[in-house]
PDB file of C-alpha atoms in Angstrom:
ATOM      1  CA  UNK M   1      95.732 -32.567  58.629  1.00 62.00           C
ATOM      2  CA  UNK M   2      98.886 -30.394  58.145  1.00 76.00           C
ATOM      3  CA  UNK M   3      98.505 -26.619  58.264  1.00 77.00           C
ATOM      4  CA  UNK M   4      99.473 -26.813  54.991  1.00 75.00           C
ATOM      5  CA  UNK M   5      96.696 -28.885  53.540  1.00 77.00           C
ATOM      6  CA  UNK M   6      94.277 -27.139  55.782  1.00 74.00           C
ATOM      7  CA  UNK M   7      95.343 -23.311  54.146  1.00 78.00           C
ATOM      8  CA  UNK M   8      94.829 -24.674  51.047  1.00 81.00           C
ATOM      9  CA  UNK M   9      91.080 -26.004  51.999  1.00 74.00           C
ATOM     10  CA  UNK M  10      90.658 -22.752  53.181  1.00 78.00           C
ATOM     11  CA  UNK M  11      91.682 -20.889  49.618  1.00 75.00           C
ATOM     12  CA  UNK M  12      89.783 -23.408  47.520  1.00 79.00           C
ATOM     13  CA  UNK M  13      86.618 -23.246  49.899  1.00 80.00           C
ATOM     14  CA  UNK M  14      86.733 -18.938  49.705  1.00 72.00           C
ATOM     15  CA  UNK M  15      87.808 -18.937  46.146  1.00 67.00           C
ATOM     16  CA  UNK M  16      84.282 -21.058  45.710  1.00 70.00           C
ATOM     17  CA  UNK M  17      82.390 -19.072  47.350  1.00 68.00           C
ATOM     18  CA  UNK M  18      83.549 -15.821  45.470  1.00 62.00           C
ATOM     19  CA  UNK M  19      82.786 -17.528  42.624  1.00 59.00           C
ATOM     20  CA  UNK M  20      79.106 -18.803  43.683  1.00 58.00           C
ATOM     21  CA  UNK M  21      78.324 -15.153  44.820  1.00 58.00           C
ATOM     22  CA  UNK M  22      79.133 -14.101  41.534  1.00 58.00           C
ATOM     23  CA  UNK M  23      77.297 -16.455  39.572  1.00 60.00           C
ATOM     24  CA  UNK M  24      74.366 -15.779  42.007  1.00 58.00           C
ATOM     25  CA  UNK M  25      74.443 -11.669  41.395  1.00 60.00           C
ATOM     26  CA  UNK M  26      74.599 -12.527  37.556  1.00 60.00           C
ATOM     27  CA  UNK M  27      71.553 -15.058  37.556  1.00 58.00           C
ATOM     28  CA  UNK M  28      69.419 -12.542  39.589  1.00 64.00           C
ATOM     29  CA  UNK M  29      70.346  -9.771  37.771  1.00 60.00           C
ATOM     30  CA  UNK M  30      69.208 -11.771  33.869  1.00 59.00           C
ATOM     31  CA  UNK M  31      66.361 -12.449  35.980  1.00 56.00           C
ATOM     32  CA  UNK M  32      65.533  -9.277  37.015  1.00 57.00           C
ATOM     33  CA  UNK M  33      65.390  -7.785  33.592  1.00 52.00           C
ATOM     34  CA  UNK M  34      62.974 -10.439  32.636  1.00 52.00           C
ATOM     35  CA  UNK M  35      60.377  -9.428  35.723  1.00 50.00           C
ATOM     36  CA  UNK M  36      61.001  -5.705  33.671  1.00 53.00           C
ATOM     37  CA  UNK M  37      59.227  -6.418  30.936  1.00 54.00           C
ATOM     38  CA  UNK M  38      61.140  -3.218  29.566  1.00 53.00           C
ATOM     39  CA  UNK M  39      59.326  -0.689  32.235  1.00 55.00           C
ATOM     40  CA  UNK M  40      62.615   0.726  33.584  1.00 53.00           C
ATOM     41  CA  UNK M  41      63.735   3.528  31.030  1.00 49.00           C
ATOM     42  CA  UNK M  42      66.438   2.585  29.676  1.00 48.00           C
ATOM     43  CA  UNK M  43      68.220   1.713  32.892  1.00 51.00           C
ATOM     44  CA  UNK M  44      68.591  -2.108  31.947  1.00 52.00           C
ATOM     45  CA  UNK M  45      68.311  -2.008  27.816  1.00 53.00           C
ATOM     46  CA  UNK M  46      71.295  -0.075  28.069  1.00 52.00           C
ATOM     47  CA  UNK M  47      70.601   3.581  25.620  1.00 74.00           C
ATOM     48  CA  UNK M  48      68.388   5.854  25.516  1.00 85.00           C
ATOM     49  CA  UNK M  49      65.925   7.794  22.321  1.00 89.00           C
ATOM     50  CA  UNK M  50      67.552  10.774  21.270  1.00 90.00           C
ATOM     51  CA  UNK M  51      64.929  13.646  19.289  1.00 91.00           C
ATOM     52  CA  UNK M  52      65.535  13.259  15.238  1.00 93.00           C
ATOM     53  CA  UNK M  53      67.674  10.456  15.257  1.00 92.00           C
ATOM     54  CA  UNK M  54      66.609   6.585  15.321  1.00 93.00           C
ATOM     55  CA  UNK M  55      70.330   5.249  15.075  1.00 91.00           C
ATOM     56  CA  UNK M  56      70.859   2.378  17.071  1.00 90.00           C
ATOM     57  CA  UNK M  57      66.736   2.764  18.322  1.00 91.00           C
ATOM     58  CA  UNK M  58      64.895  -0.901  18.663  1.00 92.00           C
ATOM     59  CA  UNK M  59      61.282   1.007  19.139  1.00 92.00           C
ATOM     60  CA  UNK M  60      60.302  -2.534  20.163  1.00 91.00           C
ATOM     61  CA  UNK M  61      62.304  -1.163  23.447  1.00 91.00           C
ATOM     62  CA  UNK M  62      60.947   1.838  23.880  1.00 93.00           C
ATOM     63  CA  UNK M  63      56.989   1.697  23.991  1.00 94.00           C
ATOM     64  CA  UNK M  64      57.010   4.660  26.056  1.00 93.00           C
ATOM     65  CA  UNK M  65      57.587   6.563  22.978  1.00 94.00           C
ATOM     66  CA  UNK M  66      56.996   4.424  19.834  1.00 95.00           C
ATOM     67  CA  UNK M  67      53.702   3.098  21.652  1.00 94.00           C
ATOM     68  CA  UNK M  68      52.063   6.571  21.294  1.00 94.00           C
ATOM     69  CA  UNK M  69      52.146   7.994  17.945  1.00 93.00           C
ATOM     70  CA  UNK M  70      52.154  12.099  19.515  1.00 94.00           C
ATOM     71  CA  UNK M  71      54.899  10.893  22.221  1.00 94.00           C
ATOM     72  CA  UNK M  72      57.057  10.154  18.949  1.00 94.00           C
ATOM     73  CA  UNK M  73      56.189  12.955  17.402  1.00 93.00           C
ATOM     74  CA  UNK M  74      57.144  14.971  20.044  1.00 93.00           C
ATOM     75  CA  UNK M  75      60.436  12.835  19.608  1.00 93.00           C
ATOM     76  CA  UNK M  76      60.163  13.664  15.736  1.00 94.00           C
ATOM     77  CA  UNK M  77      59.316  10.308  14.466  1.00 95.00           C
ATOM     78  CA  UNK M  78      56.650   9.737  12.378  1.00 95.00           C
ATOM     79  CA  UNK M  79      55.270   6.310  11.267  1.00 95.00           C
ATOM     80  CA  UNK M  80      54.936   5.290   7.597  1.00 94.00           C
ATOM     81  CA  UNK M  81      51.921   3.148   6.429  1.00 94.00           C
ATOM     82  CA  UNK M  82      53.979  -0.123   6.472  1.00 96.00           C
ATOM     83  CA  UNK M  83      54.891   0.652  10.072  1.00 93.00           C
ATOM     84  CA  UNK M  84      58.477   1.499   9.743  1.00 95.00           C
ATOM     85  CA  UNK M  85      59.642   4.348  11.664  1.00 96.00           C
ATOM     86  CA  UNK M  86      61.332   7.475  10.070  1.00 94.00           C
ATOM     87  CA  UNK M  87      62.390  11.174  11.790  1.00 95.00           C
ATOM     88  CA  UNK M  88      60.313  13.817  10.211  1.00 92.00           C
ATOM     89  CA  UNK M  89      61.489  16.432   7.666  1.00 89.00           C
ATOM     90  CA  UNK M  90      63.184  19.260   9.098  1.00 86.00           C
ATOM     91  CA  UNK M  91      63.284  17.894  12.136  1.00 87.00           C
ATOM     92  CA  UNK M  92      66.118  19.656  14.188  1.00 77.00           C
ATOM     93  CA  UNK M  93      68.184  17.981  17.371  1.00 71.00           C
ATOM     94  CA  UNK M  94      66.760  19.166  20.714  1.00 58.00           C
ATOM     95  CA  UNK M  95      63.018  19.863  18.891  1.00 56.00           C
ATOM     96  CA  UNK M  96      60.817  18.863  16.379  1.00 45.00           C
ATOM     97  CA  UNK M  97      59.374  21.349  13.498  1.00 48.00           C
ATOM     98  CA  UNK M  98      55.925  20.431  12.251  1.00 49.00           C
ATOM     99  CA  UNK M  99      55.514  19.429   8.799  1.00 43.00           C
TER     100      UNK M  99
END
């Protein structure tokens, strides 16, 4: 084989294995959030809950603080009777005033 030929085996063979590794990291790493089951806080959903405001909130990803009803409230989020969540009156960012 010509030197030629042979650097371009070499290219295509480490350009494939750059791509492989990649793939690899990316598999593991849907993987790994799976295993989760949403016990890492926030570090692979991506956000985090802020105190009186629910915009852009899934609860469903939370249940560290929609799965207790005083951890929400602390958050000042109360739950309505069809089981929607809503931030309390006069709730103010950074703490929560009692109804």
């Amino acid at each position: 084989m010509s030197r030629g030929k042979a650097s371009i085996a070499l290219a295509v063979i480490a350009a494939s294995s750059v791509l492989a590794a990649g793939y690899a990291v990316a598999f593991e790493s849907l993987f790994e959030s799976e295993r989760d089951n949403g016990r890492n806080s926030g570090r692979e959903r991506g956000g985090s809950v802020q105190s009186c405001s629910l915009a852009g909130v899934n609860p469903a990803l939370h249940p560290e603080i929609f799965g207790s009803r005083a951890v929400a409230k602390s958050y000042g989020f109360v739950q309505s009777r069809d089981g929607a969540w809503h931030v309390q009156s006069k709730c103010l960012r950074g703490r929560s005033i009692p109804n």
